[in-house]
Structures are given as structure tokens and as C-alpha cells.
Amino acid sequence: MQVIATIDAFRQARAAFGPLGFVPTMGYLHAGHLSLVERARQAHGATAVSIFVNPTQFGPHEDFARYPRDMERDLRLLEGAGVDLVFAPAVGELYPEGFGTYILIPSADQVLEGAARPDHFSGVATVVCKLLNIVQPTRAYFGQKDAQQTVVVRQMVRDLNLPTTIVVAPTVREADGLAMSSRNTYLTPAQRTAAPVLYRGLLAAQARYAAGERDGEALRQTIREVLAREPLVRPEYVSVADPLTLRELVDLDHGALLSLAVRLGTVRLIDNLVLGPVDPKGSGNF
Ligand code: AMP
């Protein structure tokens, strides 16, 4: 496994490989990341992973400085997973003096994570575009955990005619249902005990959908009621939206993306579940 910090050296090393699978990450790896690596490896053999905590996708009051980092452990895990190339640049390598080009996706900034986190998806799209240009992968793998991110990345790849296929893989969860996330390490023991309520809320709405409920607001209300049982959890939004446009739904005739964001103390967690048929061109191909 080669670990490379500069763009020039990465391009040189990449040239020795043909088709390549790529998993972009911010490090502090867990089984969710490794499931993406495993899919990439099975599809291609040759696999690249990036580790880069991208400052442009964090707001001024967000957790960029304290985001958990453990490069040594990450590299051990990636070596064990059979990864060929790791791209781990410093911030100045991707954003040198004078950097000034950003991708804007205005539709993403109106809803869900985009509405809650101004500039977040501009930062995500910009760094993913740069990474795809540097890594030149055949396929790039993203987690359903960050549902709106998958929509944004697909839109960017389509709009800018990037020659990479985007693959979305299911959310990997802890045994109690909590979606794995590097940010889970911020949780106190009491918050960690409360956190599985996010998934319980989504499952409750899924059960009502399975029983025939097709009213969007009724499903939102079901999720809110479950969340309200955990006093430590403060909901930020609860959404039942079209999986492709992310517009809130009144009636569910073609399935839906259930998603939510909450705060537990200062920690912000998100989760989601897809209901109904998944459009083959759409939000999931898992
Ligand atoms: P991050 O390091 O948080 O930027 O995540 C890197 C990639 O891993 C993104 O595509 C995430 O959606 C994905 N990912 C994060 N957590 C999970 C999870 N629990 N299950 C599946 N994929 C995940």
C-alpha cells in the first residue's frame, strides 16, 4: 500500500493502475467506511482511499478543529483491507494560496443538511470534484448514511460530465441501530445510550408505511413522537421527502427518503431510511 501526500506523486502512482475504485473519506475510519472499501475492492481489485478532513465543508462554528483524527490506525485498517493507494494530502496541497474556484449547487442549499449548514455542499462538491480529477477513478463509492451528499455528488458528476460512476452503499449500523459515524466518539455515555432513538424513529415510520400509511405529515409526526421519548435529543428537522428531488412530500406514491438531524448536547447526528421502490437511476444502487 502506497501512502501519498502530494498530487503529483499520486498521479504518477495512479498511472500504474487501470480501472480503479475510489472511496473518499475524512478518516477516523469505522466499519461503514470499510464496507465501501470492500465493495470497491470486489468490483475492481485496485482501490484508492483518500483521507482528508476538508475545511471548506465545515461552517465557522463547526467541528473542523476537533474532528477526530488517527492516521496511524486508519492506515493499519486500510492496509488490512487490501487498499493499494492512499491519498492523504495536507490542507495546503488541495487549497494552496490563491485558491478561488468553488462549485455551487443552489438547489441543495434550500433543504435538509444544505439549509442547516450554509456552504456545506459547496465545500463537499468542490473537494469531491478535485479528488475525482486527481484520482481518476472508474467508480467512486459513497454511503447512504449521507443521503443528501449522494444526491449532490450525482448531480455534480452529471452536470460537469465527470467520467466516474457513483455507487451508493447501505448504511452500516451498530448492533443497537445507531448509524456508524466518526462523530459518535463525541457522545457521552448517556448520549450514546439515547442515540439509537434516531433509528427507532425511522423504523416506526417505516412500520406505519408498511401498514399502508401514505400521508407524509403522519409519518413525520410518528418520527417526532418517538424522538420526544428521549429528553436528551433535540430534533433539528424531520423530513419525508422525494428521494431524488428532496422536496417534502404530502402523499407518498413513489416511496420516500425519511431523514432527520438532531442534537445531543453539542453533538449533531443525522440518519435516514429509504421507503418503497428505489429508482435505478436514483438515490441507491445497493
Ligand atoms: P466521512 O469520512 O464521514 O466523510 O465518510 C466517508 C464516506 O463514508 C461517505 O461516503 C459516507 O457517507 C460514508 N459513510 C459514513 N458512515 C457510514 C456508515 N455508517 N455506513 C456506510 N457508509 C458510511
mmCIF file of C-alpha atoms and ligand atoms in Angstrom:
data_model
loop_
_atom_site.group_PDB
_atom_site.id
_atom_site.type_symbol
_atom_site.label_atom_id
_atom_site.label_comp_id
_atom_site.label_asym_id
_atom_site.label_seq_id
_atom_site.Cartn_x
_atom_site.Cartn_y
_atom_site.Cartn_z
ATOM 1 C CA MET A 1 0.000 0.000 0.000
ATOM 2 C CA GLN A 2 1.386 3.385 -1.015
ATOM 3 C CA VAL A 3 0.562 6.401 1.145
ATOM 4 C CA ILE A 4 0.919 9.622 -0.821
ATOM 5 C CA ALA A 5 0.573 13.249 0.240
ATOM 6 C CA THR A 6 1.109 15.206 -2.978
ATOM 7 C CA ILE A 7 -0.992 15.472 -6.129
ATOM 8 C CA ASP A 8 1.967 14.969 -8.481
ATOM 9 C CA ALA A 9 3.159 11.811 -6.726
ATOM 10 C CA PHE A 10 -0.375 10.449 -6.585
ATOM 11 C CA ARG A 11 -0.917 10.981 -10.322
ATOM 12 C CA GLN A 12 2.350 9.183 -11.016
ATOM 13 C CA ALA A 13 1.447 6.200 -8.810
ATOM 14 C CA ARG A 14 -2.107 6.038 -10.176
ATOM 15 C CA ALA A 15 -0.783 5.733 -13.735
ATOM 16 C CA ALA A 16 0.436 2.198 -12.927
ATOM 17 C CA PHE A 17 -3.178 1.027 -12.411
ATOM 18 C CA GLY A 18 -6.037 0.527 -14.861
ATOM 19 C CA PRO A 19 -9.651 0.707 -13.654
ATOM 20 C CA LEU A 20 -9.721 1.925 -10.083
ATOM 21 C CA GLY A 21 -12.337 2.035 -7.310
ATOM 22 C CA PHE A 22 -12.174 5.074 -5.011
ATOM 23 C CA VAL A 23 -13.524 5.815 -1.534
ATOM 24 C CA PRO A 24 -13.215 9.428 -0.336
ATOM 25 C CA THR A 25 -13.182 9.770 3.479
ATOM 26 C CA MET A 26 -12.332 12.198 6.251
ATOM 27 C CA GLY A 27 -10.563 9.418 8.172
ATOM 28 C CA TYR A 28 -11.160 8.101 11.687
ATOM 29 C CA LEU A 29 -12.365 5.027 9.888
ATOM 30 C CA HIS A 30 -15.068 2.613 11.023
ATOM 31 C CA ALA A 31 -16.898 -0.381 9.570
ATOM 32 C CA GLY A 32 -19.072 1.932 7.416
ATOM 33 C CA HIS A 33 -16.011 3.234 5.568
ATOM 34 C CA LEU A 34 -14.559 -0.271 5.333
ATOM 35 C CA SER A 35 -17.766 -1.613 3.756
ATOM 36 C CA LEU A 36 -17.264 0.906 0.930
ATOM 37 C CA VAL A 37 -13.620 -0.145 0.571
ATOM 38 C CA GLU A 38 -14.670 -3.788 0.405
ATOM 39 C CA ARG A 39 -17.193 -3.057 -2.368
ATOM 40 C CA ALA A 40 -14.587 -1.126 -4.328
ATOM 41 C CA ARG A 41 -12.050 -3.925 -3.948
ATOM 42 C CA GLN A 42 -14.516 -6.598 -5.025
ATOM 43 C CA ALA A 43 -15.521 -4.633 -8.124
ATOM 44 C CA HIS A 44 -12.062 -3.515 -9.244
ATOM 45 C CA GLY A 45 -9.234 -5.119 -7.333
ATOM 46 C CA ALA A 46 -7.310 -1.849 -7.488
ATOM 47 C CA THR A 47 -8.586 0.505 -4.779
ATOM 48 C CA ALA A 48 -7.735 4.027 -3.658
ATOM 49 C CA VAL A 49 -8.879 5.791 -0.491
ATOM 50 C CA SER A 50 -8.440 9.449 0.396
ATOM 51 C CA ILE A 51 -8.161 10.718 3.945
ATOM 52 C CA PHE A 52 -8.739 14.452 4.088
ATOM 53 C CA VAL A 53 -10.672 16.496 6.638
ATOM 54 C CA ASN A 54 -11.972 19.097 4.206
ATOM 55 C CA PRO A 55 -12.102 22.561 5.807
ATOM 56 C CA THR A 56 -14.397 24.069 3.149
ATOM 57 C CA GLN A 57 -17.321 21.844 4.119
ATOM 58 C CA PHE A 58 -17.294 22.921 7.776
ATOM 59 C CA GLY A 59 -19.052 26.083 8.959
ATOM 60 C CA PRO A 60 -17.113 28.618 11.065
ATOM 61 C CA HIS A 61 -18.662 27.283 14.289
ATOM 62 C CA GLU A 62 -18.500 23.606 13.374
ATOM 63 C CA ASP A 63 -16.061 20.918 14.491
ATOM 64 C CA PHE A 64 -13.251 21.154 11.903
ATOM 65 C CA ALA A 65 -10.505 21.710 14.512
ATOM 66 C CA ARG A 66 -11.670 18.946 16.845
ATOM 67 C CA TYR A 67 -12.788 16.449 14.180
ATOM 68 C CA PRO A 68 -11.237 13.116 15.316
ATOM 69 C CA ARG A 69 -8.037 12.094 13.535
ATOM 70 C CA ASP A 70 -5.894 8.956 13.857
ATOM 71 C CA MET A 71 -3.813 8.456 10.735
ATOM 72 C CA GLU A 72 -1.781 5.539 12.106
ATOM 73 C CA ARG A 73 -4.854 3.487 12.929
ATOM 74 C CA ASP A 74 -6.558 4.421 9.643
ATOM 75 C CA LEU A 75 -3.548 3.245 7.641
ATOM 76 C CA ARG A 76 -3.440 -0.048 9.548
ATOM 77 C CA LEU A 77 -7.114 -0.660 8.749
ATOM 78 C CA LEU A 78 -6.676 0.229 5.068
ATOM 79 C CA GLU A 79 -3.604 -1.975 4.748
ATOM 80 C CA GLY A 80 -5.620 -4.839 6.273
ATOM 81 C CA ALA A 81 -8.444 -4.145 3.811
ATOM 82 C CA GLY A 82 -6.109 -4.570 0.840
ATOM 83 C CA VAL A 83 -6.090 -0.944 -0.366
ATOM 84 C CA ASP A 84 -3.473 -0.064 -2.996
ATOM 85 C CA LEU A 85 -3.265 3.730 -2.841
ATOM 86 C CA VAL A 86 -3.965 6.168 -0.024
ATOM 87 C CA PHE A 87 -4.107 9.871 -0.805
ATOM 88 C CA ALA A 88 -3.654 11.893 2.384
ATOM 89 C CA PRO A 89 -2.808 15.486 1.441
ATOM 90 C CA ALA A 90 -2.278 18.445 3.777
ATOM 91 C CA VAL A 91 -4.828 21.259 3.549
ATOM 92 C CA GLY A 92 -2.334 23.435 1.644
ATOM 93 C CA GLU A 93 -1.925 20.793 -1.049
ATOM 94 C CA LEU A 94 -5.618 20.939 -2.037
ATOM 95 C CA TYR A 95 -6.156 24.609 -1.144
ATOM 96 C CA PRO A 96 -2.897 26.462 -1.889
ATOM 97 C CA GLU A 97 -2.501 30.259 -1.606
ATOM 98 C CA GLY A 98 -4.791 31.871 -4.139
ATOM 99 C CA PHE A 99 -7.299 29.019 -4.410
ATOM 100 C CA GLY A 100 -10.578 30.575 -5.554
ATOM 101 C CA THR A 101 -12.887 28.246 -7.503
ATOM 102 C CA TYR A 102 -15.957 26.722 -5.860
ATOM 103 C CA ILE A 103 -18.806 24.587 -7.171
ATOM 104 C CA LEU A 104 -22.262 25.868 -6.226
ATOM 105 C CA ILE A 105 -25.350 23.660 -6.044
ATOM 106 C CA PRO A 106 -28.059 26.164 -5.082
ATOM 107 C CA SER A 107 -30.880 23.595 -5.059
ATOM 108 C CA ALA A 108 -29.070 21.624 -2.341
ATOM 109 C CA ASP A 109 -28.751 24.675 -0.109
ATOM 110 C CA GLN A 110 -32.522 25.079 0.215
ATOM 111 C CA VAL A 111 -33.298 21.830 2.035
ATOM 112 C CA LEU A 112 -32.243 19.419 4.806
ATOM 113 C CA GLU A 113 -28.490 19.477 5.521
ATOM 114 C CA GLY A 114 -27.954 22.248 2.979
ATOM 115 C CA ALA A 115 -30.445 24.536 4.729
ATOM 116 C CA ALA A 116 -28.966 23.719 8.157
ATOM 117 C CA ARG A 117 -25.333 24.058 7.035
ATOM 118 C CA PRO A 118 -24.755 27.006 4.647
ATOM 119 C CA ASP A 119 -21.853 26.384 2.208
ATOM 120 C CA HIS A 120 -21.541 22.744 3.308
ATOM 121 C CA PHE A 121 -22.437 21.212 -0.054
ATOM 122 C CA SER A 122 -20.400 23.734 -1.990
ATOM 123 C CA GLY A 123 -17.411 22.523 0.044
ATOM 124 C CA VAL A 124 -18.351 18.867 -0.479
ATOM 125 C CA ALA A 125 -18.872 19.220 -4.240
ATOM 126 C CA THR A 126 -15.667 21.214 -4.663
ATOM 127 C CA VAL A 127 -13.479 18.731 -2.814
ATOM 128 C CA VAL A 128 -15.112 15.670 -4.402
ATOM 129 C CA CYS A 129 -14.618 17.206 -7.866
ATOM 130 C CA LYS A 130 -10.945 17.886 -7.085
ATOM 131 C CA LEU A 131 -10.444 14.374 -5.713
ATOM 132 C CA LEU A 132 -12.121 12.760 -8.737
ATOM 133 C CA ASN A 133 -9.868 14.819 -11.034
ATOM 134 C CA ILE A 134 -6.770 13.755 -9.122
ATOM 135 C CA VAL A 135 -7.659 10.089 -8.554
ATOM 136 C CA GLN A 136 -9.391 9.464 -11.920
ATOM 137 C CA PRO A 137 -11.425 6.524 -10.609
ATOM 138 C CA THR A 138 -13.730 4.327 -12.679
ATOM 139 C CA ARG A 139 -16.189 4.209 -9.793
ATOM 140 C CA ALA A 140 -16.405 6.201 -6.561
ATOM 141 C CA TYR A 141 -18.236 4.822 -3.511
ATOM 142 C CA PHE A 142 -20.409 6.838 -1.126
ATOM 143 C CA GLY A 143 -22.526 5.875 1.895
ATOM 144 C CA GLN A 144 -26.327 6.188 2.046
ATOM 145 C CA LYS A 145 -25.687 7.498 5.594
ATOM 146 C CA ASP A 146 -25.140 10.918 3.992
ATOM 147 C CA ALA A 147 -28.197 10.756 1.739
ATOM 148 C CA GLN A 148 -28.209 14.353 0.507
ATOM 149 C CA GLN A 149 -24.479 14.142 -0.187
ATOM 150 C CA THR A 150 -25.142 11.267 -2.601
ATOM 151 C CA VAL A 151 -27.757 13.380 -4.413
ATOM 152 C CA VAL A 152 -25.373 16.351 -4.604
ATOM 153 C CA VAL A 153 -22.437 14.275 -5.842
ATOM 154 C CA ARG A 154 -24.533 12.564 -8.514
ATOM 155 C CA GLN A 155 -25.830 15.944 -9.689
ATOM 156 C CA MET A 156 -22.309 17.408 -9.835
ATOM 157 C CA VAL A 157 -20.946 14.400 -11.753
ATOM 158 C CA ARG A 158 -23.844 14.585 -14.207
ATOM 159 C CA ASP A 159 -23.738 18.366 -14.667
ATOM 160 C CA LEU A 160 -19.962 18.557 -15.088
ATOM 161 C CA ASN A 161 -19.715 15.381 -17.241
ATOM 162 C CA LEU A 162 -17.183 13.714 -14.964
ATOM 163 C CA PRO A 163 -16.236 10.229 -16.244
ATOM 164 C CA THR A 164 -16.777 8.431 -12.906
ATOM 165 C CA THR A 165 -19.723 6.227 -11.917
ATOM 166 C CA ILE A 166 -21.089 6.989 -8.461
ATOM 167 C CA VAL A 167 -22.047 3.953 -6.363
ATOM 168 C CA VAL A 168 -24.085 4.298 -3.170
ATOM 169 C CA ALA A 169 -23.869 1.616 -0.467
ATOM 170 C CA PRO A 170 -26.123 0.978 2.552
ATOM 171 C CA THR A 171 -25.637 2.482 5.986
ATOM 172 C CA VAL A 172 -23.672 0.289 8.394
ATOM 173 C CA ARG A 173 -25.077 0.353 11.934
ATOM 174 C CA GLU A 174 -24.006 -0.566 15.450
ATOM 175 C CA ALA A 175 -25.827 -3.556 16.992
ATOM 176 C CA ASP A 176 -28.366 -1.195 18.625
ATOM 177 C CA GLY A 177 -29.146 0.540 15.321
ATOM 178 C CA LEU A 178 -27.062 3.703 15.687
ATOM 179 C CA ALA A 179 -25.571 4.582 12.290
ATOM 180 C CA MET A 180 -21.791 4.406 12.494
ATOM 181 C CA SER A 181 -20.143 7.814 12.332
ATOM 182 C CA SER A 182 -16.749 9.223 13.256
ATOM 183 C CA ARG A 183 -18.700 11.837 15.241
ATOM 184 C CA ASN A 184 -20.201 9.152 17.542
ATOM 185 C CA THR A 185 -16.950 9.377 19.539
ATOM 186 C CA TYR A 186 -18.116 12.815 20.764
ATOM 187 C CA LEU A 187 -21.095 11.271 22.610
ATOM 188 C CA THR A 188 -21.075 10.982 26.402
ATOM 189 C CA PRO A 189 -22.217 7.572 27.745
ATOM 190 C CA ALA A 190 -25.717 8.961 28.455
ATOM 191 C CA GLN A 191 -25.961 10.500 24.972
ATOM 192 C CA ARG A 192 -24.712 7.270 23.412
ATOM 193 C CA THR A 193 -27.475 5.357 25.235
ATOM 194 C CA ALA A 194 -30.084 7.789 23.882
ATOM 195 C CA ALA A 195 -28.737 7.924 20.305
ATOM 196 C CA PRO A 196 -30.377 4.748 18.876
ATOM 197 C CA VAL A 197 -33.720 6.601 19.144
ATOM 198 C CA LEU A 198 -32.939 8.125 15.724
ATOM 199 C CA TYR A 199 -33.140 4.732 14.061
ATOM 200 C CA ARG A 200 -36.130 3.704 16.204
ATOM 201 C CA GLY A 201 -37.975 6.779 14.927
ATOM 202 C CA LEU A 202 -37.188 5.885 11.323
ATOM 203 C CA LEU A 203 -38.246 2.264 11.890
ATOM 204 C CA ALA A 204 -41.533 3.370 13.462
ATOM 205 C CA ALA A 205 -42.330 5.427 10.354
ATOM 206 C CA GLN A 206 -41.281 2.535 8.127
ATOM 207 C CA ALA A 207 -43.693 0.242 10.026
ATOM 208 C CA ARG A 208 -46.563 2.706 9.516
ATOM 209 C CA TYR A 209 -45.680 2.932 5.824
ATOM 210 C CA ALA A 210 -45.697 -0.883 5.602
ATOM 211 C CA ALA A 211 -49.139 -0.845 7.257
ATOM 212 C CA GLY A 212 -50.415 1.405 4.471
ATOM 213 C CA GLU A 213 -49.859 4.965 5.731
ATOM 214 C CA ARG A 214 -49.120 7.268 2.782
ATOM 215 C CA ASP A 215 -49.556 10.663 4.428
ATOM 216 C CA GLY A 216 -46.184 12.442 4.680
ATOM 217 C CA GLU A 217 -47.103 14.525 7.720
ATOM 218 C CA ALA A 218 -48.391 11.474 9.606
ATOM 219 C CA LEU A 219 -45.016 9.786 9.065
ATOM 220 C CA ARG A 220 -43.102 12.914 10.165
ATOM 221 C CA GLN A 221 -45.283 13.039 13.282
ATOM 222 C CA THR A 222 -44.562 9.368 14.036
ATOM 223 C CA ILE A 223 -40.821 10.073 13.974
ATOM 224 C CA ARG A 224 -41.206 13.219 16.134
ATOM 225 C CA GLU A 225 -43.207 11.260 18.734
ATOM 226 C CA VAL A 226 -40.524 8.587 19.046
ATOM 227 C CA LEU A 227 -37.750 11.208 19.304
ATOM 228 C CA ALA A 228 -39.708 13.026 22.030
ATOM 229 C CA ARG A 229 -39.323 9.987 24.294
ATOM 230 C CA GLU A 230 -35.606 10.802 24.709
ATOM 231 C CA PRO A 231 -35.270 14.112 26.570
ATOM 232 C CA LEU A 232 -31.563 14.390 25.650
ATOM 233 C CA VAL A 233 -32.442 14.501 21.935
ATOM 234 C CA ARG A 234 -33.367 17.862 20.367
ATOM 235 C CA PRO A 235 -34.682 17.397 16.813
ATOM 236 C CA GLU A 236 -33.411 19.869 14.188
ATOM 237 C CA TYR A 237 -35.506 18.599 11.308
ATOM 238 C CA VAL A 238 -37.630 15.566 10.449
ATOM 239 C CA SER A 239 -38.222 15.054 6.743
ATOM 240 C CA VAL A 240 -40.250 12.795 4.479
ATOM 241 C CA ALA A 241 -39.088 13.796 1.014
ATOM 242 C CA ASP A 242 -38.829 12.660 -2.570
ATOM 243 C CA PRO A 243 -35.587 10.601 -2.744
ATOM 244 C CA LEU A 244 -34.432 12.354 -5.934
ATOM 245 C CA THR A 245 -35.580 15.975 -5.602
ATOM 246 C CA LEU A 246 -35.562 16.012 -1.759
ATOM 247 C CA ARG A 247 -38.796 18.037 -1.810
ATOM 248 C CA GLU A 248 -41.105 17.379 1.140
ATOM 249 C CA LEU A 249 -43.949 15.019 0.264
ATOM 250 C CA VAL A 250 -47.640 15.453 1.037
ATOM 251 C CA ASP A 251 -48.523 11.955 -0.233
ATOM 252 C CA LEU A 252 -46.159 9.051 -0.807
ATOM 253 C CA ASP A 253 -46.939 7.456 -4.124
ATOM 254 C CA HIS A 254 -43.382 6.506 -5.188
ATOM 255 C CA GLY A 255 -41.642 5.841 -1.884
ATOM 256 C CA ALA A 256 -39.676 8.425 0.098
ATOM 257 C CA LEU A 257 -36.491 9.338 1.882
ATOM 258 C CA LEU A 258 -37.079 9.603 5.641
ATOM 259 C CA SER A 259 -34.325 11.711 7.158
ATOM 260 C CA LEU A 260 -33.607 13.594 10.332
ATOM 261 C CA ALA A 261 -30.998 15.633 12.150
ATOM 262 C CA VAL A 262 -30.844 16.011 15.918
ATOM 263 C CA ARG A 263 -28.626 17.477 18.578
ATOM 264 C CA LEU A 264 -27.492 15.574 21.626
ATOM 265 C CA GLY A 265 -25.830 18.301 23.662
ATOM 266 C CA THR A 266 -23.454 19.896 21.165
ATOM 267 C CA VAL A 267 -23.197 16.752 19.028
ATOM 268 C CA ARG A 268 -25.158 16.773 15.772
ATOM 269 C CA LEU A 269 -26.280 13.407 14.352
ATOM 270 C CA ILE A 270 -28.113 12.547 11.120
ATOM 271 C CA ASP A 271 -29.754 9.368 9.861
ATOM 272 C CA ASN A 272 -32.123 8.264 7.123
ATOM 273 C CA LEU A 273 -34.065 5.361 5.634
ATOM 274 C CA VAL A 274 -35.415 4.872 2.110
ATOM 275 C CA LEU A 275 -39.036 3.708 1.813
ATOM 276 C CA GLY A 276 -40.535 1.928 -1.137
ATOM 277 C CA PRO A 277 -39.042 1.194 -4.531
ATOM 278 C CA VAL A 278 -35.584 2.610 -5.248
ATOM 279 C CA ASP A 279 -35.326 4.247 -8.650
ATOM 280 C CA PRO A 280 -32.449 2.561 -10.553
ATOM 281 C CA LYS A 281 -31.256 5.988 -11.742
ATOM 282 C CA GLY A 282 -31.844 7.421 -8.327
ATOM 283 C CA SER A 283 -30.692 7.520 -4.773
ATOM 284 C CA GLY A 284 -29.460 3.989 -4.269
ATOM 285 C CA ASN A 285 -27.956 1.146 -6.219
ATOM 286 C CA PHE A 286 -27.374 -1.215 -3.349
HETATM 287 P P1 AMP B 1 -16.790 10.639 6.078
HETATM 288 O O1 AMP B 1 -15.444 10.148 6.473
HETATM 289 O O2 AMP B 1 -17.737 10.829 7.223
HETATM 290 O O3 AMP B 1 -16.733 11.830 5.139
HETATM 291 O O4 AMP B 1 -17.447 9.460 5.220
HETATM 292 C C1 AMP B 1 -16.812 8.953 4.072
HETATM 293 C C2 AMP B 1 -17.782 8.090 3.328
HETATM 294 O O5 AMP B 1 -18.215 7.020 4.154
HETATM 295 C C3 AMP B 1 -19.053 8.862 2.913
HETATM 296 O O6 AMP B 1 -19.457 8.448 1.617
HETATM 297 C C4 AMP B 1 -20.039 8.445 3.960
HETATM 298 O O7 AMP B 1 -21.389 8.524 3.529
HETATM 299 C C5 AMP B 1 -19.627 7.005 4.202
HETATM 300 N N1 AMP B 1 -20.111 6.550 5.497
HETATM 301 C C6 AMP B 1 -20.003 7.190 6.691
HETATM 302 N N2 AMP B 1 -20.628 6.497 7.673
HETATM 303 C C7 AMP B 1 -21.170 5.406 7.069
HETATM 304 C C8 AMP B 1 -21.948 4.295 7.548
HETATM 305 N N3 AMP B 1 -22.296 4.189 8.807
HETATM 306 N N4 AMP B 1 -22.321 3.365 6.637
HETATM 307 C C9 AMP B 1 -21.977 3.463 5.331
HETATM 308 N N5 AMP B 1 -21.227 4.478 4.828
HETATM 309 C C10 AMP B 1 -20.838 5.437 5.694
#
